[in-house]
mmCIF file with all atom_site columns, C-alpha atoms in Angstrom:
data_model
loop_
_atom_site.group_PDB
_atom_site.id
_atom_site.type_symbol
_atom_site.label_atom_id
_atom_site.label_alt_id
_atom_site.label_comp_id
_atom_site.label_asym_id
_atom_site.label_entity_id
_atom_site.label_seq_id
_atom_site.pdbx_PDB_ins_code
_atom_site.Cartn_x
_atom_site.Cartn_y
_atom_site.Cartn_z
_atom_site.occupancy
_atom_site.B_iso_or_equiv
_atom_site.pdbx_formal_charge
_atom_site.auth_seq_id
_atom_site.auth_comp_id
_atom_site.auth_asym_id
_atom_site.auth_atom_id
_atom_site.pdbx_PDB_model_num
ATOM 1   C CA . MET A 1 1   ? -13.777 -68.956 -18.526 1.00 44.00 ? 21  MET A CA 1
ATOM 2   C CA . MET A 1 2   ? -13.627 -66.960 -15.080 1.00 39.00 ? 22  MET A CA 1
ATOM 3   C CA . LYS A 1 3   ? -17.039 -65.438 -15.837 1.00 47.00 ? 23  LYS A CA 1
ATOM 4   C CA . LYS A 1 4   ? -18.488 -68.905 -16.226 1.00 50.00 ? 24  LYS A CA 1
ATOM 5   C CA . SER A 1 5   ? -16.891 -70.189 -13.143 1.00 48.00 ? 25  SER A CA 1
ATOM 6   C CA . PHE A 1 6   ? -18.328 -67.487 -11.139 1.00 44.00 ? 26  PHE A CA 1
ATOM 7   C CA . LEU A 1 7   ? -21.843 -68.110 -12.542 1.00 50.00 ? 27  LEU A CA 1
ATOM 8   C CA . LEU A 1 8   ? -21.410 -71.732 -11.498 1.00 51.00 ? 28  LEU A CA 1
ATOM 9   C CA . VAL A 1 9   ? -20.761 -70.592 -7.896  1.00 45.00 ? 29  VAL A CA 1
ATOM 10  C CA . VAL A 1 10  ? -23.742 -68.363 -8.115  1.00 49.00 ? 30  VAL A CA 1
ATOM 11  C CA . ALA A 1 11  ? -26.008 -71.047 -9.475  1.00 48.00 ? 31  ALA A CA 1
ATOM 12  C CA . LEU A 1 12  ? -24.593 -73.677 -6.800  1.00 48.00 ? 32  LEU A CA 1
ATOM 13  C CA . GLY A 1 13  ? -25.701 -71.104 -3.890  1.00 49.00 ? 33  GLY A CA 1
ATOM 14  C CA . ALA A 1 14  ? -29.188 -70.487 -5.677  1.00 46.00 ? 34  ALA A CA 1
ATOM 15  C CA . ALA A 1 15  ? -30.115 -73.912 -6.204  1.00 45.00 ? 35  ALA A CA 1
ATOM 16  C CA . MET A 1 16  ? -29.048 -75.269 -2.691  1.00 49.00 ? 36  MET A CA 1
ATOM 17  C CA . MET A 1 17  ? -32.091 -74.340 -1.150  1.00 50.00 ? 37  MET A CA 1
ATOM 18  C CA . MET A 1 18  ? -33.678 -75.391 2.235   1.00 52.00 ? 38  MET A CA 1
ATOM 19  C CA . GLN A 1 19  ? -36.077 -78.391 2.986   1.00 65.00 ? 39  GLN A CA 1
ATOM 20  C CA . ALA A 1 20  ? -39.807 -78.086 2.284   1.00 72.00 ? 40  ALA A CA 1
ATOM 21  C CA . GLN A 1 21  ? -41.296 -75.044 3.854   1.00 81.00 ? 41  GLN A CA 1
ATOM 22  C CA . HIS A 1 22  ? -44.784 -75.306 5.518   1.00 87.00 ? 42  HIS A CA 1
ATOM 23  C CA . ALA A 1 23  ? -47.514 -72.861 6.647   1.00 90.00 ? 43  ALA A CA 1
ATOM 24  C CA . ASN A 1 24  ? -47.878 -72.494 10.499  1.00 91.00 ? 44  ASN A CA 1
ATOM 25  C CA . ARG A 1 25  ? -50.952 -73.826 11.918  1.00 92.00 ? 45  ARG A CA 1
ATOM 26  C CA . ILE A 1 26  ? -53.587 -71.557 13.174  1.00 93.00 ? 46  ILE A CA 1
ATOM 27  C CA . GLU A 1 27  ? -54.621 -71.739 16.809  1.00 92.00 ? 47  GLU A CA 1
ATOM 28  C CA . PRO A 1 28  ? -58.482 -72.611 17.467  1.00 94.00 ? 48  PRO A CA 1
ATOM 29  C CA . LEU A 1 29  ? -60.480 -69.935 19.237  1.00 94.00 ? 49  LEU A CA 1
ATOM 30  C CA . SER A 1 30  ? -60.341 -70.078 22.896  1.00 94.00 ? 50  SER A CA 1
ATOM 31  C CA . THR A 1 31  ? -63.892 -68.929 23.331  1.00 93.00 ? 51  THR A CA 1
ATOM 32  C CA . ASN A 1 32  ? -66.504 -71.575 23.461  1.00 91.00 ? 52  ASN A CA 1
ATOM 33  C CA . LEU A 1 33  ? -69.507 -69.589 23.612  1.00 92.00 ? 53  LEU A CA 1
ATOM 34  C CA . GLN A 1 34  ? -72.702 -71.502 24.451  1.00 93.00 ? 54  GLN A CA 1
ATOM 35  C CA . ILE A 1 35  ? -75.282 -68.671 24.971  1.00 93.00 ? 55  ILE A CA 1
ATOM 36  C CA . ASP A 1 36  ? -78.379 -71.056 25.121  1.00 93.00 ? 56  ASP A CA 1
ATOM 37  C CA . SER A 1 37  ? -77.086 -73.100 27.650  1.00 94.00 ? 57  SER A CA 1
ATOM 38  C CA . MET A 1 38  ? -75.852 -70.178 29.570  1.00 94.00 ? 58  MET A CA 1
ATOM 39  C CA . ARG A 1 39  ? -79.423 -68.528 29.368  1.00 93.00 ? 59  ARG A CA 1
ATOM 40  C CA . VAL A 1 40  ? -80.702 -71.875 31.068  1.00 94.00 ? 60  VAL A CA 1
ATOM 41  C CA . GLN A 1 41  ? -77.895 -72.216 33.713  1.00 94.00 ? 61  GLN A CA 1
ATOM 42  C CA . PHE A 1 42  ? -78.336 -68.426 34.859  1.00 93.00 ? 62  PHE A CA 1
ATOM 43  C CA . ALA A 1 43  ? -82.217 -67.984 34.286  1.00 92.00 ? 63  ALA A CA 1
ATOM 44  C CA . SER A 1 44  ? -82.614 -66.926 37.859  1.00 92.00 ? 64  SER A CA 1
ATOM 45  C CA . ASP A 1 45  ? -78.926 -65.444 38.263  1.00 93.00 ? 65  ASP A CA 1
ATOM 46  C CA . PRO A 1 46  ? -78.663 -62.427 36.123  1.00 93.00 ? 66  PRO A CA 1
ATOM 47  C CA . ALA A 1 47  ? -75.418 -61.414 38.215  1.00 93.00 ? 67  ALA A CA 1
ATOM 48  C CA . GLY A 1 48  ? -74.032 -64.754 37.363  1.00 94.00 ? 68  GLY A CA 1
ATOM 49  C CA . MET A 1 49  ? -74.783 -64.501 33.687  1.00 94.00 ? 69  MET A CA 1
ATOM 50  C CA . VAL A 1 50  ? -73.018 -60.942 33.595  1.00 95.00 ? 70  VAL A CA 1
ATOM 51  C CA . ALA A 1 51  ? -69.933 -62.502 35.530  1.00 95.00 ? 71  ALA A CA 1
ATOM 52  C CA . ALA A 1 52  ? -69.913 -65.265 32.855  1.00 95.00 ? 72  ALA A CA 1
ATOM 53  C CA . LEU A 1 53  ? -70.220 -62.885 29.991  1.00 95.00 ? 73  LEU A CA 1
ATOM 54  C CA . GLN A 1 54  ? -67.344 -60.680 31.460  1.00 95.00 ? 74  GLN A CA 1
ATOM 55  C CA . LEU A 1 55  ? -65.397 -63.905 31.487  1.00 95.00 ? 75  LEU A CA 1
ATOM 56  C CA . ALA A 1 56  ? -66.131 -64.646 27.921  1.00 96.00 ? 76  ALA A CA 1
ATOM 57  C CA . GLU A 1 57  ? -65.149 -61.009 27.028  1.00 95.00 ? 77  GLU A CA 1
ATOM 58  C CA . SER A 1 58  ? -61.572 -61.659 28.451  1.00 95.00 ? 78  SER A CA 1
ATOM 59  C CA . THR A 1 59  ? -61.118 -64.792 26.095  1.00 96.00 ? 79  THR A CA 1
ATOM 60  C CA . LEU A 1 60  ? -62.539 -62.809 23.168  1.00 97.00 ? 80  LEU A CA 1
ATOM 61  C CA . GLN A 1 61  ? -59.847 -60.182 23.631  1.00 96.00 ? 81  GLN A CA 1
ATOM 62  C CA . ALA A 1 62  ? -57.224 -63.214 23.556  1.00 96.00 ? 82  ALA A CA 1
ATOM 63  C CA . ASP A 1 63  ? -59.048 -64.678 20.522  1.00 97.00 ? 83  ASP A CA 1
ATOM 64  C CA . GLU A 1 64  ? -58.586 -61.007 19.166  1.00 96.00 ? 84  GLU A CA 1
ATOM 65  C CA . LYS A 1 65  ? -54.703 -60.821 19.562  1.00 96.00 ? 85  LYS A CA 1
ATOM 66  C CA . MET A 1 66  ? -54.374 -64.512 18.115  1.00 96.00 ? 86  MET A CA 1
ATOM 67  C CA . LEU A 1 67  ? -56.247 -63.736 15.076  1.00 97.00 ? 87  LEU A CA 1
ATOM 68  C CA . LYS A 1 68  ? -54.440 -60.307 14.486  1.00 97.00 ? 88  LYS A CA 1
ATOM 69  C CA . GLU A 1 69  ? -50.875 -62.429 14.786  1.00 96.00 ? 89  GLU A CA 1
ATOM 70  C CA . ALA A 1 70  ? -52.308 -65.078 12.516  1.00 96.00 ? 90  ALA A CA 1
ATOM 71  C CA . GLN A 1 71  ? -53.414 -62.432 9.870   1.00 96.00 ? 91  GLN A CA 1
ATOM 72  C CA . LYS A 1 72  ? -49.886 -61.044 9.900   1.00 97.00 ? 92  LYS A CA 1
ATOM 73  C CA . GLN A 1 73  ? -48.404 -64.398 9.893   1.00 96.00 ? 93  GLN A CA 1
ATOM 74  C CA . VAL A 1 74  ? -50.283 -65.474 6.786   1.00 96.00 ? 94  VAL A CA 1
ATOM 75  C CA . LYS A 1 75  ? -49.452 -62.233 5.083   1.00 96.00 ? 95  LYS A CA 1
ATOM 76  C CA . ASP A 1 76  ? -45.708 -62.731 5.747   1.00 96.00 ? 96  ASP A CA 1
ATOM 77  C CA . GLU A 1 77  ? -45.905 -66.604 4.461   1.00 96.00 ? 97  GLU A CA 1
ATOM 78  C CA . ALA A 1 78  ? -47.513 -65.364 1.350   1.00 96.00 ? 98  ALA A CA 1
ATOM 79  C CA . SER A 1 79  ? -44.873 -62.729 0.733   1.00 96.00 ? 99  SER A CA 1
ATOM 80  C CA . TYR A 1 80  ? -42.181 -65.216 1.440   1.00 94.00 ? 100 TYR A CA 1
ATOM 81  C CA . ALA A 1 81  ? -43.559 -67.703 -1.003  1.00 95.00 ? 101 ALA A CA 1
ATOM 82  C CA . LYS A 1 82  ? -43.763 -65.124 -3.846  1.00 95.00 ? 102 LYS A CA 1
ATOM 83  C CA . SER A 1 83  ? -40.044 -64.237 -3.055  1.00 93.00 ? 103 SER A CA 1
ATOM 84  C CA . LEU A 1 84  ? -39.223 -68.076 -3.100  1.00 91.00 ? 104 LEU A CA 1
ATOM 85  C CA . ALA A 1 85  ? -40.898 -68.354 -6.418  1.00 93.00 ? 105 ALA A CA 1
ATOM 86  C CA . SER A 1 86  ? -38.785 -65.601 -7.952  1.00 93.00 ? 106 SER A CA 1
ATOM 87  C CA . TYR A 1 87  ? -35.666 -67.195 -6.449  1.00 90.00 ? 107 TYR A CA 1
ATOM 88  C CA . ILE A 1 88  ? -36.414 -70.552 -8.015  1.00 90.00 ? 108 ILE A CA 1
ATOM 89  C CA . LYS A 1 89  ? -37.222 -69.143 -11.259 1.00 91.00 ? 109 LYS A CA 1
ATOM 90  C CA . SER A 1 90  ? -34.108 -67.090 -11.609 1.00 91.00 ? 110 SER A CA 1
ATOM 91  C CA . SER A 1 91  ? -32.059 -69.878 -10.145 1.00 88.00 ? 111 SER A CA 1
ATOM 92  C CA . THR A 1 92  ? -33.323 -72.464 -12.826 1.00 91.00 ? 112 THR A CA 1
ATOM 93  C CA . GLY A 1 93  ? -32.655 -69.822 -15.384 1.00 92.00 ? 113 GLY A CA 1
ATOM 94  C CA . ALA A 1 94  ? -29.039 -69.392 -14.416 1.00 90.00 ? 114 ALA A CA 1
ATOM 95  C CA . LEU A 1 95  ? -28.538 -73.159 -14.192 1.00 90.00 ? 115 LEU A CA 1
ATOM 96  C CA . ASN A 1 96  ? -30.059 -73.625 -17.773 1.00 92.00 ? 116 ASN A CA 1
ATOM 97  C CA . GLU A 1 97  ? -27.751 -70.974 -19.169 1.00 92.00 ? 117 GLU A CA 1
ATOM 98  C CA . LEU A 1 98  ? -24.754 -72.699 -17.716 1.00 91.00 ? 118 LEU A CA 1
ATOM 99  C CA . LYS A 1 99  ? -26.006 -75.889 -19.146 1.00 92.00 ? 119 LYS A CA 1
ATOM 100 C CA . LYS A 1 100 ? -26.044 -74.371 -22.504 1.00 93.00 ? 120 LYS A CA 1
ATOM 101 C CA . ALA A 1 101 ? -22.599 -72.665 -22.185 1.00 93.00 ? 121 ALA A CA 1
ATOM 102 C CA . TYR A 1 102 ? -21.216 -76.167 -21.045 1.00 94.00 ? 122 TYR A CA 1
ATOM 103 C CA . SER A 1 103 ? -22.718 -77.797 -24.081 1.00 94.00 ? 123 SER A CA 1
ATOM 104 C CA . SER A 1 104 ? -21.501 -75.157 -26.374 1.00 95.00 ? 124 SER A CA 1
ATOM 105 C CA . ASP A 1 105 ? -17.843 -75.529 -24.506 1.00 95.00 ? 125 ASP A CA 1
ATOM 106 C CA . LEU A 1 106 ? -17.747 -79.145 -25.344 1.00 96.00 ? 126 LEU A CA 1
ATOM 107 C CA . LYS A 1 107 ? -18.758 -78.575 -28.869 1.00 96.00 ? 127 LYS A CA 1
ATOM 108 C CA . GLY A 1 108 ? -15.758 -76.130 -29.398 1.00 97.00 ? 128 GLY A CA 1
ATOM 109 C CA . LEU A 1 109 ? -13.485 -78.690 -27.632 1.00 97.00 ? 129 LEU A CA 1
ATOM 110 C CA . ASP A 1 110 ? -14.488 -81.661 -29.722 1.00 97.00 ? 130 ASP A CA 1
ATOM 111 C CA . LYS A 1 111 ? -13.870 -79.509 -32.782 1.00 97.00 ? 131 LYS A CA 1
ATOM 112 C CA . MET A 1 112 ? -10.448 -78.722 -31.417 1.00 97.00 ? 132 MET A CA 1
ATOM 113 C CA . GLN A 1 113 ? -9.661  -82.381 -30.758 1.00 97.00 ? 133 GLN A CA 1
ATOM 114 C CA . ALA A 1 114 ? -10.675 -83.458 -34.251 1.00 97.00 ? 134 ALA A CA 1
ATOM 115 C CA . SER A 1 115 ? -8.216  -80.807 -35.694 1.00 97.00 ? 135 SER A CA 1
ATOM 116 C CA . ILE A 1 116 ? -5.280  -81.939 -33.253 1.00 96.00 ? 136 ILE A CA 1
ATOM 117 C CA . ASN A 1 117 ? -5.828  -85.610 -34.250 1.00 96.00 ? 137 ASN A CA 1
ATOM 118 C CA . ASP A 1 118 ? -5.937  -84.609 -37.965 1.00 96.00 ? 138 ASP A CA 1
ATOM 119 C CA . GLN A 1 119 ? -2.675  -82.788 -37.453 1.00 95.00 ? 139 GLN A CA 1
ATOM 120 C CA . LEU A 1 120 ? -1.121  -85.925 -35.564 1.00 94.00 ? 140 LEU A CA 1
ATOM 121 C CA . ASN A 1 121 ? -2.141  -88.176 -38.221 1.00 94.00 ? 141 ASN A CA 1
ATOM 122 C CA . ALA A 1 122 ? -0.633  -85.845 -40.924 1.00 93.00 ? 142 ALA A CA 1
ATOM 123 C CA . LEU A 1 123 ? 2.352   -85.666 -38.678 1.00 91.00 ? 143 LEU A CA 1
ATOM 124 C CA . HIS A 1 124 ? 2.779   -89.522 -38.540 1.00 89.00 ? 144 HIS A CA 1
ATOM 125 C CA . LYS A 1 125 ? 2.496   -89.777 -42.528 1.00 89.00 ? 145 LYS A CA 1
ATOM 126 C CA . ILE A 1 126 ? 5.138   -87.268 -43.264 1.00 85.00 ? 146 ILE A CA 1
ATOM 127 C CA . THR A 1 127 ? 8.865   -88.215 -43.922 1.00 83.00 ? 147 THR A CA 1
ATOM 128 C CA . LEU A 1 128 ? 11.205  -85.662 -42.176 1.00 78.00 ? 148 LEU A CA 1
ATOM 129 C CA . ASP A 1 129 ? 14.915  -85.976 -41.511 1.00 79.00 ? 149 ASP A CA 1
ATOM 130 C CA . ASP A 1 130 ? 14.103  -83.456 -38.766 1.00 85.00 ? 150 ASP A CA 1
ATOM 131 C CA . ARG A 1 131 ? 13.444  -86.141 -36.012 1.00 86.00 ? 151 ARG A CA 1
ATOM 132 C CA . GLU A 1 132 ? 13.766  -83.542 -33.071 1.00 90.00 ? 152 GLU A CA 1
ATOM 133 C CA . TYR A 1 133 ? 11.104  -81.474 -35.025 1.00 90.00 ? 153 TYR A CA 1
ATOM 134 C CA . LEU A 1 134 ? 8.694   -84.237 -35.444 1.00 90.00 ? 154 LEU A CA 1
ATOM 135 C CA . ALA A 1 135 ? 9.308   -85.358 -31.654 1.00 92.00 ? 155 ALA A CA 1
ATOM 136 C CA . ALA A 1 136 ? 8.710   -81.914 -30.440 1.00 94.00 ? 156 ALA A CA 1
ATOM 137 C CA . MET A 1 137 ? 5.825   -81.308 -32.588 1.00 93.00 ? 157 MET A CA 1
ATOM 138 C CA . GLU A 1 138 ? 4.133   -84.567 -31.497 1.00 94.00 ? 158 GLU A CA 1
ATOM 139 C CA . HIS A 1 139 ? 4.772   -83.764 -27.790 1.00 96.00 ? 159 HIS A CA 1
ATOM 140 C CA . LYS A 1 140 ? 3.039   -80.610 -28.069 1.00 96.00 ? 160 LYS A CA 1
ATOM 141 C CA . LEU A 1 141 ? -0.038  -81.691 -29.897 1.00 96.00 ? 161 LEU A CA 1
ATOM 142 C CA . LYS A 1 142 ? -0.349  -84.411 -27.304 1.00 96.00 ? 162 LYS A CA 1
ATOM 143 C CA . GLY A 1 143 ? -0.063  -81.850 -24.865 1.00 97.00 ? 163 GLY A CA 1
ATOM 144 C CA . TYR A 1 144 ? -2.864  -80.056 -26.191 1.00 96.00 ? 164 TYR A CA 1
ATOM 145 C CA . LEU A 1 145 ? -5.076  -83.070 -26.182 1.00 97.00 ? 165 LEU A CA 1
ATOM 146 C CA . SER A 1 146 ? -4.386  -83.775 -22.836 1.00 97.00 ? 166 SER A CA 1
ATOM 147 C CA . ALA A 1 147 ? -5.424  -80.377 -21.631 1.00 97.00 ? 167 ALA A CA 1
ATOM 148 C CA . ILE A 1 148 ? -8.320  -80.713 -23.918 1.00 97.00 ? 168 ILE A CA 1
ATOM 149 C CA . HIS A 1 149 ? -9.533  -83.896 -22.154 1.00 97.00 ? 169 HIS A CA 1
ATOM 150 C CA . GLY A 1 150 ? -8.864  -82.428 -18.666 1.00 96.00 ? 170 GLY A CA 1
ATOM 151 C CA . ALA A 1 151 ? -11.178 -79.540 -19.667 1.00 96.00 ? 171 ALA A CA 1
ATOM 152 C CA . MET A 1 152 ? -13.781 -81.828 -20.847 1.00 96.00 ? 172 MET A CA 1
ATOM 153 C CA . ASP A 1 153 ? -13.619 -83.824 -17.895 1.00 95.00 ? 173 ASP A CA 1
ATOM 154 C CA . ARG A 1 154 ? -14.100 -80.777 -15.679 1.00 94.00 ? 174 ARG A CA 1
ATOM 155 C CA . ILE A 1 155 ? -16.951 -79.449 -17.803 1.00 94.00 ? 175 ILE A CA 1
ATOM 156 C CA . ASN A 1 156 ? -18.675 -82.874 -17.688 1.00 94.00 ? 176 ASN A CA 1
ATOM 157 C CA . ALA A 1 157 ? -18.500 -82.926 -13.999 1.00 93.00 ? 177 ALA A CA 1
ATOM 158 C CA . SER A 1 158 ? -19.914 -79.406 -13.483 1.00 92.00 ? 178 SER A CA 1
ATOM 159 C CA . SER A 1 159 ? -22.710 -80.168 -16.072 1.00 92.00 ? 179 SER A CA 1
ATOM 160 C CA . ARG A 1 160 ? -23.488 -83.263 -13.971 1.00 92.00 ? 180 ARG A CA 1
ATOM 161 C CA . ALA A 1 161 ? -23.692 -81.088 -10.897 1.00 90.00 ? 181 ALA A CA 1
ATOM 162 C CA . VAL A 1 162 ? -26.132 -78.406 -12.734 1.00 91.00 ? 182 VAL A CA 1
ATOM 163 C CA . ASP A 1 163 ? -28.450 -81.450 -13.527 1.00 91.00 ? 183 ASP A CA 1
ATOM 164 C CA . ASP A 1 164 ? -28.401 -82.270 -9.922  1.00 89.00 ? 184 ASP A CA 1
ATOM 165 C CA . GLN A 1 165 ? -29.265 -78.857 -9.095  1.00 89.00 ? 185 GLN A CA 1
ATOM 166 C CA . LEU A 1 166 ? -31.863 -78.578 -11.678 1.00 91.00 ? 186 LEU A CA 1
ATOM 167 C CA . GLN A 1 167 ? -33.582 -81.793 -10.378 1.00 90.00 ? 187 GLN A CA 1
ATOM 168 C CA . ASP A 1 168 ? -33.375 -80.096 -6.973  1.00 89.00 ? 188 ASP A CA 1
ATOM 169 C CA . ALA A 1 169 ? -34.958 -76.845 -8.023  1.00 89.00 ? 189 ALA A CA 1
ATOM 170 C CA . SER A 1 170 ? -37.701 -79.127 -9.646  1.00 91.00 ? 190 SER A CA 1
ATOM 171 C CA . ARG A 1 171 ? -38.446 -80.684 -6.097  1.00 91.00 ? 191 ARG A CA 1
ATOM 172 C CA . GLN A 1 172 ? -38.397 -76.984 -4.862  1.00 91.00 ? 192 GLN A CA 1
ATOM 173 C CA . GLN A 1 173 ? -40.943 -75.814 -6.963  1.00 92.00 ? 193 GLN A CA 1
ATOM 174 C CA . SER A 1 174 ? -43.282 -78.824 -6.155  1.00 93.00 ? 194 SER A CA 1
ATOM 175 C CA . ASP A 1 175 ? -42.955 -78.222 -2.452  1.00 93.00 ? 195 ASP A CA 1
ATOM 176 C CA . LEU A 1 176 ? -43.504 -74.516 -3.038  1.00 94.00 ? 196 LEU A CA 1
ATOM 177 C CA . GLU A 1 177 ? -46.814 -75.391 -4.967  1.00 95.00 ? 197 GLU A CA 1
ATOM 178 C CA . THR A 1 178 ? -47.672 -77.405 -1.474  1.00 94.00 ? 198 THR A CA 1
ATOM 179 C CA . PHE A 1 179 ? -46.810 -74.351 0.534   1.00 95.00 ? 199 PHE A CA 1
ATOM 180 C CA . ASN A 1 180 ? -49.014 -72.068 -1.587  1.00 96.00 ? 200 ASN A CA 1
ATOM 181 C CA . ASN A 1 181 ? -51.853 -74.660 -1.134  1.00 96.00 ? 201 ASN A CA 1
ATOM 182 C CA . GLU A 1 182 ? -51.357 -74.722 2.582   1.00 96.00 ? 202 GLU A CA 1
ATOM 183 C CA . ILE A 1 183 ? -51.260 -70.749 2.692   1.00 96.00 ? 203 ILE A CA 1
ATOM 184 C CA . ALA A 1 184 ? -54.797 -70.930 0.806   1.00 97.00 ? 204 ALA A CA 1
ATOM 185 C CA . SER A 1 185 ? -56.100 -73.150 3.041   1.00 96.00 ? 205 SER A CA 1
ATOM 186 C CA . LYS A 1 186 ? -54.976 -71.384 5.974   1.00 96.00 ? 206 LYS A CA 1
ATOM 187 C CA . GLN A 1 187 ? -56.357 -67.975 4.609   1.00 97.00 ? 207 GLN A CA 1
ATOM 188 C CA . GLU A 1 188 ? -59.896 -69.983 4.397   1.00 97.00 ? 208 GLU A CA 1
ATOM 189 C CA . GLN A 1 189 ? -59.564 -70.999 7.832   1.00 97.00 ? 209 GLN A CA 1
ATOM 190 C CA . LEU A 1 190 ? -58.483 -67.643 9.182   1.00 97.00 ? 210 LEU A CA 1
ATOM 191 C CA . LYS A 1 191 ? -61.524 -66.102 7.347   1.00 97.00 ? 211 LYS A CA 1
ATOM 192 C CA . ALA A 1 192 ? -63.930 -68.610 9.103   1.00 97.00 ? 212 ALA A CA 1
ATOM 193 C CA . LEU A 1 193 ? -62.329 -67.926 12.306  1.00 97.00 ? 213 LEU A CA 1
ATOM 194 C CA . GLN A 1 194 ? -62.862 -64.187 11.998  1.00 97.00 ? 214 GLN A CA 1
ATOM 195 C CA . GLY A 1 195 ? -66.420 -64.732 11.179  1.00 97.00 ? 215 GLY A CA 1
ATOM 196 C CA . GLN A 1 196 ? -67.126 -66.721 14.133  1.00 97.00 ? 216 GLN A CA 1
ATOM 197 C CA . HIS A 1 197 ? -65.241 -64.312 16.510  1.00 97.00 ? 217 HIS A CA 1
ATOM 198 C CA . LYS A 1 198 ? -67.369 -61.451 15.121  1.00 97.00 ? 218 LYS A CA 1
ATOM 199 C CA . ALA A 1 199 ? -70.377 -63.618 15.946  1.00 96.00 ? 219 ALA A CA 1
ATOM 200 C CA . ASN A 1 200 ? -69.331 -64.355 19.187  1.00 96.00 ? 220 ASN A CA 1
ATOM 201 C CA . LYS A 1 201 ? -68.507 -60.667 19.896  1.00 96.00 ? 221 LYS A CA 1
ATOM 202 C CA . ASP A 1 202 ? -71.860 -59.696 18.758  1.00 96.00 ? 222 ASP A CA 1
ATOM 203 C CA . ALA A 1 203 ? -73.548 -62.175 20.741  1.00 96.00 ? 223 ALA A CA 1
ATOM 204 C CA . VAL A 1 204 ? -71.637 -61.302 23.933  1.00 96.00 ? 224 VAL A CA 1
ATOM 205 C CA . LYS A 1 205 ? -72.442 -57.661 23.461  1.00 95.00 ? 225 LYS A CA 1
ATOM 206 C CA . ASN A 1 206 ? -76.126 -57.948 22.954  1.00 94.00 ? 226 ASN A CA 1
ATOM 207 C CA . GLU A 1 207 ? -76.347 -60.621 25.592  1.00 94.00 ? 227 GLU A CA 1
ATOM 208 C CA . MET A 1 208 ? -74.448 -58.205 28.149  1.00 94.00 ? 228 MET A CA 1
ATOM 209 C CA . LYS A 1 209 ? -76.978 -55.238 27.223  1.00 92.00 ? 229 LYS A CA 1
ATOM 210 C CA . ALA A 1 210 ? -79.867 -57.422 28.237  1.00 90.00 ? 230 ALA A CA 1
ATOM 211 C CA . TRP A 1 211 ? -78.555 -59.417 31.287  1.00 91.00 ? 231 TRP A CA 1
ATOM 212 C CA . LYS A 1 212 ? -76.962 -55.987 32.970  1.00 86.00 ? 232 LYS A CA 1
ATOM 213 C CA . GLY A 1 213 ? -80.607 -54.455 32.840  1.00 81.00 ? 233 GLY A CA 1
ATOM 214 C CA . LEU A 1 214 ? -81.801 -57.768 34.772  1.00 81.00 ? 234 LEU A CA 1
ATOM 215 C CA . ALA A 1 215 ? -78.997 -57.758 37.244  1.00 64.00 ? 235 ALA A CA 1
ATOM 216 C CA . LYS A 1 216 ? -79.644 -54.059 38.537  1.00 67.00 ? 236 LYS A CA 1
#
């Protein structure tokens, strides 16, 4: 009985999880590179173009830092989602085992109750001169029944609590699927931003090479 009570405490802690987890959003790139417009604007001012490109280089560095942090963040989120999936699975398993144990205990108590009732019926049918024995026996058997009813009430209450926790675990599983979808979407978004950042870096590098020559 102590082992099952301990399992119940563990299961309670395992099933009472946090609210729905969501992936953090990725910041947009701070570099808004418009090379064609810059060429027109600085067509007769190579030095101004070089200065504008140098400013773009500073924002590219900020984007580089942001993307690295986002890459680490999405990796951590994916790792946490994997851990949470394992947590929900083990918690649900423990709760289902408890549910089976409670069902088995109730069946055993039902049999005990039926046996005691049979004994009470037999006791009421017998004629004995020893009234003290009859009264003591009936008192003892009814005491057993009272204890059994109390145990059944406690088990039924615990079983209902397990049902509530299983429903909560099911909701957590649904929330986890949403979280995983958000992570997958974030990974695709990050990949697109990384591609755009690389294109921006290459464009600034090529333009800087060409315009530095004109600015001399």
